[in-house]
C-alpha positions as protocol buffer text, in pm:
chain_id: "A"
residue {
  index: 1
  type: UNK
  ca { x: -2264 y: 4563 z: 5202 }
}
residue {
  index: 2
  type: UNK
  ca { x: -2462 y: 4245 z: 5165 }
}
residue {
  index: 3
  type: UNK
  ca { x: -2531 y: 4318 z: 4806 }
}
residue {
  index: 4
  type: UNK
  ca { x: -2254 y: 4387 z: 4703 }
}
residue {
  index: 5
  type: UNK
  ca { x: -2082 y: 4051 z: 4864 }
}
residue {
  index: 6
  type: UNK
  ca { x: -2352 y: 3862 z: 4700 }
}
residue {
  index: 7
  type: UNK
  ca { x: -2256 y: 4038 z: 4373 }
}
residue {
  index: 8
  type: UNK
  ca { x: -1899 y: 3933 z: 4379 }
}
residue {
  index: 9
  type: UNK
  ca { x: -1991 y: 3592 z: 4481 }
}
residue {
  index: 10
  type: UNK
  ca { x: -2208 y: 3587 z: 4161 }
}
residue {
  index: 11
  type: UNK
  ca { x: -1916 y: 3788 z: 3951 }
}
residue {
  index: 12
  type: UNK
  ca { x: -1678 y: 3429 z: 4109 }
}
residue {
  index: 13
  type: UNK
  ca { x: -1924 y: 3184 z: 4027 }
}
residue {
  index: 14
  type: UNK
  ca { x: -1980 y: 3275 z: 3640 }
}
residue {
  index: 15
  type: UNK
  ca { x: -1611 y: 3313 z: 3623 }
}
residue {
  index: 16
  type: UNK
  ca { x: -1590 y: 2963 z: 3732 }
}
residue {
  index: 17
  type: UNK
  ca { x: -1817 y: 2820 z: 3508 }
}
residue {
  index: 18
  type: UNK
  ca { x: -1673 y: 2567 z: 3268 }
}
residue {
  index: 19
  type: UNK
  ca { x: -1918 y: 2654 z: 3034 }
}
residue {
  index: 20
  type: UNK
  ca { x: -1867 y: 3032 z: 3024 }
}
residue {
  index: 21
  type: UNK
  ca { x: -1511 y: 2979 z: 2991 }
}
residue {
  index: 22
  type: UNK
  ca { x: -1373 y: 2991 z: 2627 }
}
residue {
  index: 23
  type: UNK
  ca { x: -1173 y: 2726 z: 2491 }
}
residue {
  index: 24
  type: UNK
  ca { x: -795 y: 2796 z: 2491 }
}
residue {
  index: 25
  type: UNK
  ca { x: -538 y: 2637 z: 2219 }
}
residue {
  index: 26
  type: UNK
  ca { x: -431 y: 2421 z: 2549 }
}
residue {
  index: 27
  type: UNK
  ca { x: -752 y: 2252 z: 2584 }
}
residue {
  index: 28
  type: UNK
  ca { x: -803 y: 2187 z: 2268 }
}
residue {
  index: 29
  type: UNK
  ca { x: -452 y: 2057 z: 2200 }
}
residue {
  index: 30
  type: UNK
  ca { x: -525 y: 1832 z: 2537 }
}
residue {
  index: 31
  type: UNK
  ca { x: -853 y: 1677 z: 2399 }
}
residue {
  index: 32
  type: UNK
  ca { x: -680 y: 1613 z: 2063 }
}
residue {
  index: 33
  type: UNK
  ca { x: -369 y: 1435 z: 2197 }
}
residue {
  index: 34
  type: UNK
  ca { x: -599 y: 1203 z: 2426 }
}
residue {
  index: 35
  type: UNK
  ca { x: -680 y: 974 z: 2186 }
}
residue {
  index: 36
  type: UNK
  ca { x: -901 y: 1155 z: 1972 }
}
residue {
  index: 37
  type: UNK
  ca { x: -644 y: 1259 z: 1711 }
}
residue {
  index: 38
  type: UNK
  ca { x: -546 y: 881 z: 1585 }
}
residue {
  index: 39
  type: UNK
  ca { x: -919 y: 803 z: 1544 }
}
residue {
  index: 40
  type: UNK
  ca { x: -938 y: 1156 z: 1369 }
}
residue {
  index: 41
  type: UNK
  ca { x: -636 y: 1024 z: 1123 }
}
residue {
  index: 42
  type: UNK
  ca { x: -735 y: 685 z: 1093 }
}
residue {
  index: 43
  type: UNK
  ca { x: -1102 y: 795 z: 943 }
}
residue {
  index: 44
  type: UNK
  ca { x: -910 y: 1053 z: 685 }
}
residue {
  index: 45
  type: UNK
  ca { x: -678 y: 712 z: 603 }
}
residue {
  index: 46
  type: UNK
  ca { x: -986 y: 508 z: 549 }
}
residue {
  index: 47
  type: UNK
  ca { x: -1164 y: 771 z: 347 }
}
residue {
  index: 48
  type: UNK
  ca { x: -827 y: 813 z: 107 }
}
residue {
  index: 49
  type: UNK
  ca { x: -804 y: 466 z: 98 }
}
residue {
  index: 50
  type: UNK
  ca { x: -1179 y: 396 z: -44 }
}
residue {
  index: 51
  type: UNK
  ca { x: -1130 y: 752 z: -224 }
}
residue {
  index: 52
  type: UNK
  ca { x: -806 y: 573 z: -382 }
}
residue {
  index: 53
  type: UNK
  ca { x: -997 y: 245 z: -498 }
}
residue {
  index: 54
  type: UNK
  ca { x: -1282 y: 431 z: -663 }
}
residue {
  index: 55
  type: UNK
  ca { x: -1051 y: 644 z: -858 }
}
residue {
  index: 56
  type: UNK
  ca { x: -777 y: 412 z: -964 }
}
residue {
  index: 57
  type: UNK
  ca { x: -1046 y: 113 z: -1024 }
}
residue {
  index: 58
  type: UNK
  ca { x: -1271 y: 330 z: -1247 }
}
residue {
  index: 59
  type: UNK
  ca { x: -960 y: 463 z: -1425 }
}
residue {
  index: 60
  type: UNK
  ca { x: -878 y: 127 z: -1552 }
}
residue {
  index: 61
  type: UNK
  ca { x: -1215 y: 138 z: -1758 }
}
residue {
  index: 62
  type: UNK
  ca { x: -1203 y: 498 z: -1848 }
}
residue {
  index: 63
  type: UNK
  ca { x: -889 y: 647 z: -1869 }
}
residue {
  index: 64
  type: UNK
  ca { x: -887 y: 727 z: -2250 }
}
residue {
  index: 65
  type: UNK
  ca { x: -1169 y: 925 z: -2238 }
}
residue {
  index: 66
  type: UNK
  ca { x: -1049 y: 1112 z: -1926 }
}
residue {
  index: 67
  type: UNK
  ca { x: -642 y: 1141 z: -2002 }
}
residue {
  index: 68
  type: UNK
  ca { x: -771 y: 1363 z: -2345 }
}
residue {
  index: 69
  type: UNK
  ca { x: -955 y: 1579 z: -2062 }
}
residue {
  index: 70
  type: UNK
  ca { x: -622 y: 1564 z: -1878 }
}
residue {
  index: 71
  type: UNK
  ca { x: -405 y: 1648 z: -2157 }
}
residue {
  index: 72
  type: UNK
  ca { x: -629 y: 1958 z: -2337 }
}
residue {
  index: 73
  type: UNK
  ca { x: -610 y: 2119 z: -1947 }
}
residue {
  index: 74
  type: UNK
  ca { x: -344 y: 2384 z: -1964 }
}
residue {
  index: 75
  type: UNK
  ca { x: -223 y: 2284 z: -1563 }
}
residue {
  index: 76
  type: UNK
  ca { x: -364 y: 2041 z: -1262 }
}
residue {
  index: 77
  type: UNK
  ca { x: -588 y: 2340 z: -1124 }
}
residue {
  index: 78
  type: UNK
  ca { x: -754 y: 2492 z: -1497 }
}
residue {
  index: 79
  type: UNK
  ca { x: -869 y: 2091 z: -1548 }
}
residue {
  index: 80
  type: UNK
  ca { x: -1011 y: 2048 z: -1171 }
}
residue {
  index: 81
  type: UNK
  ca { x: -1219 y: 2400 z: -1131 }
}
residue {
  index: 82
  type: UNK
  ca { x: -1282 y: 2531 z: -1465 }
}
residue {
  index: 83
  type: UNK
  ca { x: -1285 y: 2156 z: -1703 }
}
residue {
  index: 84
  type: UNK
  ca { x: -1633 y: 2154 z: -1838 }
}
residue {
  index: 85
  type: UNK
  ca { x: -1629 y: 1892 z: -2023 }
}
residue {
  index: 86
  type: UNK
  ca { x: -1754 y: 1555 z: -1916 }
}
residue {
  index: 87
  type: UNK
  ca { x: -1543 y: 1313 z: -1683 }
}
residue {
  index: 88
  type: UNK
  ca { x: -1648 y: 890 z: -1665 }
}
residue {
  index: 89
  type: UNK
  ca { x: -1392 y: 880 z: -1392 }
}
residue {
  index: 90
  type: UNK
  ca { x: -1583 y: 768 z: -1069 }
}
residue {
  index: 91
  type: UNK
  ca { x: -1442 y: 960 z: -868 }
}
residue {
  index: 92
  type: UNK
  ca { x: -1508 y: 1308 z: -1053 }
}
residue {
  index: 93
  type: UNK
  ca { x: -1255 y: 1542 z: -1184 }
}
residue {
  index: 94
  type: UNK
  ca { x: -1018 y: 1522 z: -847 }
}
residue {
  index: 95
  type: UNK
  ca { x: -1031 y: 1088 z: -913 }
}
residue {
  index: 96
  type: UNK
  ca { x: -947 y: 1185 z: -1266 }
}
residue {
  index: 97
  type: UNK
  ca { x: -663 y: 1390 z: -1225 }
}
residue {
  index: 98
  type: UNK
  ca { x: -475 y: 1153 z: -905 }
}
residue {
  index: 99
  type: UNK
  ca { x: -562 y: 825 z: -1099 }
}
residue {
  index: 100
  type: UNK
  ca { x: -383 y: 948 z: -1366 }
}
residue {
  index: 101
  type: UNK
  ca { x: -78 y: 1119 z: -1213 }
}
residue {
  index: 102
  type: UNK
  ca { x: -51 y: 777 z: -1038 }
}
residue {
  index: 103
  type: UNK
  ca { x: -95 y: 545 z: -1286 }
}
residue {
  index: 104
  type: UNK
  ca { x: 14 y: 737 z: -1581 }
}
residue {
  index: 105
  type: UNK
  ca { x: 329 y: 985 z: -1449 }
}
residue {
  index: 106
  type: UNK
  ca { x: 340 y: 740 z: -1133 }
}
residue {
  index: 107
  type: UNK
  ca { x: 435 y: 345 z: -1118 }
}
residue {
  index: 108
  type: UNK
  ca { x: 159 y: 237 z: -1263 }
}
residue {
  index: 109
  type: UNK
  ca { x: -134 y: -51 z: -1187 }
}
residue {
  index: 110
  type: UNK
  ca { x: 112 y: -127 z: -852 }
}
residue {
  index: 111
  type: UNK
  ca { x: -39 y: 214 z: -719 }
}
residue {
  index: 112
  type: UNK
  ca { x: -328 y: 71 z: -570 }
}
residue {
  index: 113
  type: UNK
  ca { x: -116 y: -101 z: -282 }
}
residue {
  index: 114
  type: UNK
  ca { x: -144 y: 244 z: -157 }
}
residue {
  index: 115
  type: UNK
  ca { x: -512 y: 220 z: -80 }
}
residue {
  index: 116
  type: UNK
  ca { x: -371 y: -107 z: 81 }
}
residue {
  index: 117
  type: UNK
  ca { x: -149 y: 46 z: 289 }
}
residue {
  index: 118
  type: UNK
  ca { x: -405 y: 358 z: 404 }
}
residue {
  index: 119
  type: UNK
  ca { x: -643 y: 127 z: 454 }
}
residue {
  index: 120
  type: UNK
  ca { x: -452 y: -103 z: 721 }
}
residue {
  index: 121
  type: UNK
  ca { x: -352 y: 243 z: 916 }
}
residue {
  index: 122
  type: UNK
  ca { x: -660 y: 366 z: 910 }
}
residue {
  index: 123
  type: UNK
  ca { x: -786 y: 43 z: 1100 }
}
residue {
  index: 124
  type: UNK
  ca { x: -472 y: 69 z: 1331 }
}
residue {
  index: 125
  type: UNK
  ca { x: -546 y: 387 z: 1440 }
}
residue {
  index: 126
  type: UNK
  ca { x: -976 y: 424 z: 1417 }
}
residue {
  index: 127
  type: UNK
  ca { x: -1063 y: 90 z: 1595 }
}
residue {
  index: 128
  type: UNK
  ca { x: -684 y: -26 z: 1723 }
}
residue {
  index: 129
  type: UNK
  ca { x: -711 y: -309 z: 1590 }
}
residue {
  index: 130
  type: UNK
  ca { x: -372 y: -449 z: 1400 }
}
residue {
  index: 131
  type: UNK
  ca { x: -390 y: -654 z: 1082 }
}
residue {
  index: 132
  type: UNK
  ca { x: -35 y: -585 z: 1015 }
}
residue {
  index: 133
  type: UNK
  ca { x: 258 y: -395 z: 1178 }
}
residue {
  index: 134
  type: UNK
  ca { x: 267 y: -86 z: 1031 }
}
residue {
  index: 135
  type: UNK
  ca { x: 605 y: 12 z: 929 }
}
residue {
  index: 136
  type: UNK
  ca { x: 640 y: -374 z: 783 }
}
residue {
  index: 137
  type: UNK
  ca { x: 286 y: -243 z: 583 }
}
residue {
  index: 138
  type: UNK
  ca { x: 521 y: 60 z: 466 }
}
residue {
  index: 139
  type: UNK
  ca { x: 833 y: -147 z: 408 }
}
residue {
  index: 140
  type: UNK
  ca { x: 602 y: -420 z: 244 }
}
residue {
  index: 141
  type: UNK
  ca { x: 436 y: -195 z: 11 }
}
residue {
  index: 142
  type: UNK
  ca { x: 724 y: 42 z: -82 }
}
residue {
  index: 143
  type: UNK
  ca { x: 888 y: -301 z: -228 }
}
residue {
  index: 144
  type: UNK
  ca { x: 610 y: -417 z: -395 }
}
residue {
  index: 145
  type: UNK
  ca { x: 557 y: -95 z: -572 }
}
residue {
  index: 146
  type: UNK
  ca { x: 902 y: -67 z: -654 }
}
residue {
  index: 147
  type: UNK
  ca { x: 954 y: -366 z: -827 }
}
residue {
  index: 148
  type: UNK
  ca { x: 632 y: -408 z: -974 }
}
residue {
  index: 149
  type: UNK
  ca { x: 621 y: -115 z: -1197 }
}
residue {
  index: 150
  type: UNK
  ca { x: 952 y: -225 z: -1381 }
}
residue {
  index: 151
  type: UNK
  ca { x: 800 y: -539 z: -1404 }
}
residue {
  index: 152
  type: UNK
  ca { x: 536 y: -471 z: -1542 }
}
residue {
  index: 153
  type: UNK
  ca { x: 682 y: -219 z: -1759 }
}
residue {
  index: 154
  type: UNK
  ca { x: 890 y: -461 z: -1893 }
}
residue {
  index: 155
  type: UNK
  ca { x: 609 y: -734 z: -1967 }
}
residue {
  index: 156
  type: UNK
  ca { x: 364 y: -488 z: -2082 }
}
residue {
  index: 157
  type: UNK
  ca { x: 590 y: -223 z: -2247 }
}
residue {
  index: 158
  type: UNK
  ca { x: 446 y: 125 z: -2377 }
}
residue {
  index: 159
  type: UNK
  ca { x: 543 y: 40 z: -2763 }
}
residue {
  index: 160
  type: UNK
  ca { x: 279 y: -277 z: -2760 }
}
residue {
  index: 161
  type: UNK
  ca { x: 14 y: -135 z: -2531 }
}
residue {
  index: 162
  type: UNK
  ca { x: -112 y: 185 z: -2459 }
}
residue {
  index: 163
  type: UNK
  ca { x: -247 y: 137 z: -2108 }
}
residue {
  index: 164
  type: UNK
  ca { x: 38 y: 239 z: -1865 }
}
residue {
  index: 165
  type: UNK
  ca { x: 69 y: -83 z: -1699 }
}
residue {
  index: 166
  type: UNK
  ca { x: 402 y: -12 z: -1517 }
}
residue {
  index: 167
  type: UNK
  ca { x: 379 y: 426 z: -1557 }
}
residue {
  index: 168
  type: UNK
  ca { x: 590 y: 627 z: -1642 }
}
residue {
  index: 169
  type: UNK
  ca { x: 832 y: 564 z: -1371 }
}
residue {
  index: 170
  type: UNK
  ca { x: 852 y: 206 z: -1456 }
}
residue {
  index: 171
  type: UNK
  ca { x: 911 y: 286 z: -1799 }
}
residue {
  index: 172
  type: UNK
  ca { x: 1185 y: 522 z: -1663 }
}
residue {
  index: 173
  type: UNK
  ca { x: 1349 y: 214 z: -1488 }
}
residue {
  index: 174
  type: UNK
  ca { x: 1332 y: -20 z: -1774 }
}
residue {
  index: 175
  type: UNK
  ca { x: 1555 y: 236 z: -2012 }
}
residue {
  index: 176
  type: UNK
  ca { x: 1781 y: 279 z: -1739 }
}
residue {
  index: 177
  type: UNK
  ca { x: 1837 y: -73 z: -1696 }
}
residue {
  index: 178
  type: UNK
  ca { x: 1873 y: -131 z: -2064 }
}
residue {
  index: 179
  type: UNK
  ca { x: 2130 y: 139 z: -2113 }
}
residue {
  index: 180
  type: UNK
  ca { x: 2345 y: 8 z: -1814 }
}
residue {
  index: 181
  type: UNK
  ca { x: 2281 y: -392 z: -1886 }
}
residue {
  index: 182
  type: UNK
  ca { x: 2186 y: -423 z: -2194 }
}
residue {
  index: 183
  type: UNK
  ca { x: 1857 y: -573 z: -2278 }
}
residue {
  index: 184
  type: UNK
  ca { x: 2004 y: -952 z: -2153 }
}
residue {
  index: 185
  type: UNK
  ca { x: 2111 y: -805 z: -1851 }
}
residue {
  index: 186
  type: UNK
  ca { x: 1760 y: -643 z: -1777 }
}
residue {
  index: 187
  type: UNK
  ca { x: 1572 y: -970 z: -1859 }
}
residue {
  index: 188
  type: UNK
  ca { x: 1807 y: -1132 z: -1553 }
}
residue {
  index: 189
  type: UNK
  ca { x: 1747 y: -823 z: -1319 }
}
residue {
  index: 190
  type: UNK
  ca { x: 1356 y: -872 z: -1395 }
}
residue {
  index: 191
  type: UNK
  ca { x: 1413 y: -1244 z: -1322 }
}
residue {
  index: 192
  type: UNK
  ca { x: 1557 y: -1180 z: -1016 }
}
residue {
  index: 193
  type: UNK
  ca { x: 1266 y: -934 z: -920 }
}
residue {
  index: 194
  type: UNK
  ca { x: 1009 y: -1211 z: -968 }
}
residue {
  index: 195
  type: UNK
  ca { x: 1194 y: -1448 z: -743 }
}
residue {
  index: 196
  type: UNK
  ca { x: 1224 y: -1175 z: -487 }
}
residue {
  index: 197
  type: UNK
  ca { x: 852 y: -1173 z: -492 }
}
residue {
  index: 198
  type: UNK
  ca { x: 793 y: -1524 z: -464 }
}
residue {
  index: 199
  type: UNK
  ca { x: 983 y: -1568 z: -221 }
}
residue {
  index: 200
  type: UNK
  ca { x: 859 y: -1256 z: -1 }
}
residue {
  index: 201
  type: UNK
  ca { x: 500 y: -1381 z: -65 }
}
residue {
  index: 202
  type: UNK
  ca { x: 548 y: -1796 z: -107 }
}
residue {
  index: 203
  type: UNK
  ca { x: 867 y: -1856 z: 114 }
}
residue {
  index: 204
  type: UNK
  ca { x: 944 y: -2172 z: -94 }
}
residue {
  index: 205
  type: UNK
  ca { x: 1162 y: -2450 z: -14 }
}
residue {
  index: 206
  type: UNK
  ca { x: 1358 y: -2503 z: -302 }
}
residue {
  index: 207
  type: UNK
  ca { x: 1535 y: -2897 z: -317 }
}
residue {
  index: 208
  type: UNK
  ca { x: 1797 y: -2939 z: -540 }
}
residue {
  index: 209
  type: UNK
  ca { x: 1868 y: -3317 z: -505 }
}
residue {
  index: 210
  type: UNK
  ca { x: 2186 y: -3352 z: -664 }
}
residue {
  index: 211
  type: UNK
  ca { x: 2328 y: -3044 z: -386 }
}
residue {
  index: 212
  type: UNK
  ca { x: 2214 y: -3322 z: -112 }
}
residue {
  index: 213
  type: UNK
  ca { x: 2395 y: -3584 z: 92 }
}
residue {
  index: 214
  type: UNK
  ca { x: 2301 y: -3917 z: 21 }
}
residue {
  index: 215
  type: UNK
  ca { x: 2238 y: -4093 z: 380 }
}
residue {
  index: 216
  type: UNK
  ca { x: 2386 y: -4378 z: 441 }
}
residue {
  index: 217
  type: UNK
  ca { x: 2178 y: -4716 z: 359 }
}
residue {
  index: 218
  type: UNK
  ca { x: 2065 y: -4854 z: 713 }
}
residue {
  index: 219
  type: UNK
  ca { x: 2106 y: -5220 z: 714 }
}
residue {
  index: 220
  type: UNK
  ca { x: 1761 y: -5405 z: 845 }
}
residue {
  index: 221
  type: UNK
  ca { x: 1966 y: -5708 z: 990 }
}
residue {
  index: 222
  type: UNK
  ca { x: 1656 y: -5921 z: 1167 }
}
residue {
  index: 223
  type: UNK
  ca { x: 1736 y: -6119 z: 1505 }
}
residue {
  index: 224
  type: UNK
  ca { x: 1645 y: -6489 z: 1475 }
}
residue {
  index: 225
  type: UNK
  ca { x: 1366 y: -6594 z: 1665 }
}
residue {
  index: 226
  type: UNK
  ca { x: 1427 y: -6980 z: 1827 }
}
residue {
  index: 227
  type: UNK
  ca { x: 1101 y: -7142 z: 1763 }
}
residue {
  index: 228
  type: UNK
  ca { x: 1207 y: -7431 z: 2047 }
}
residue {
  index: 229
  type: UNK
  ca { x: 1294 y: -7207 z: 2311 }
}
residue {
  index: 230
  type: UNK
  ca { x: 1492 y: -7304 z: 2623 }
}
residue {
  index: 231
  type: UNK
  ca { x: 1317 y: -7466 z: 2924 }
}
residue {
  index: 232
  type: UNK
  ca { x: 1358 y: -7203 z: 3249 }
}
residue {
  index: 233
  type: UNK
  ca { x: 1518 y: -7442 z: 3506 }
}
């Protein structure tokens, strides 16, 4: 009788073990959601965002030698596991291939305000510490890259220069624009772009002194001093 009491009081004790216990979906979903999930995210946002400015920085230097590897590649996955030939991109054959759907199918040289914008979240959420809020980041950077890339498409267009300076979605924008406003019309929508952006980054205070009020002229009028002055009876 004794034995076997002290065998189900071992039998109760392994059983309520932590360590014996296996690790349900619950747990696991509990440890994740207490704070270790942002950090988790934030280091994956920091990694993309240096992954980002290795790629899209070396692609600037090399992307004529690596956009002939791009182009020869039958699809995305025949150039990234079965390319043999060399690749200068930084980043390898995976830095090759974003870089240049980015840049060159994408908007262009404004792409790397995404490495901006991963990079500011991945702070947020790894260290909680807040350099900007982060929807303005998104807002902020969604703009930028918006109206950059017909900018620059415009400026830098793909007859004169072969470097994709606003991509192909720029490019996109710009023959839009020209079909619907002509090519005046686009110069004043580009105008207005600019001044969108200087004022979004600047906030200047523009004086136009003809629109102002001209204050009236105060008169100085001086009060006489008496040099003999009264005697105080």
């Amino acid at each position: 009788m004794a034995k076997s009491t002290a065998k189900k009081n071992s039998n109760a004790s392994k059983n309520n073990n932590p360590n014996n216990n296996p690790i349900s979906v619950k747990s696991l979903l509990l440890k994740l959601v207490d704070g270790r999930l942002p950090k988790i995210v934030g280091t994956l946002f920091l990694l993309l965002s240096l992954f980002l400015v290795m790629s899209l920085g070396s692609y600037v230097f090399t992307w004529q030698e690596d956009q002939d590897a791009v182009f020869s590649s039958k699809h995305s996955v025949d150039f990234l596991f079965n390319h043999q030939g060399e690749i200068q991109n930084t980043a390898g054959r995976l830095g090759a291939w974003v870089s240049h759907q980015l840049i060159y199918n994408g908007f262009g040289i404004s792409s790397i305000l995404l490495a901006v914008f991963f990079a500011i979240w991945g702070i947020k959420l790894l260290f909680n510490y807040r350099i900007a809020s982060p929807l303005r980041t998104f807002f902020y950077t969604t703009l930028f890259i918006l109206t950059l890339s017909p900018i620059l498409s415009y400026f830098f267009a793909a007859e004169r220069y072969r470097f994709a300076f606003g991509g192909a979605m720029g490019n996109t924008i710009i023959h839009f624009l020209n079909g619907v406003a002509g090519e005046l019309g686009t110069l004043f929508i580009i105008i207005g772009l600019i001044l969108i952006l200087v004022i979004l980054f600047f906030n200047p205070i523009f004086h136009l002194s003809f629109l102002q009020k001209k204050s009236p002229e105060i008169q100085n009028t001086e009060v006489p001093v008496s040099t003999n002055p009264e005697p105080v009876k």
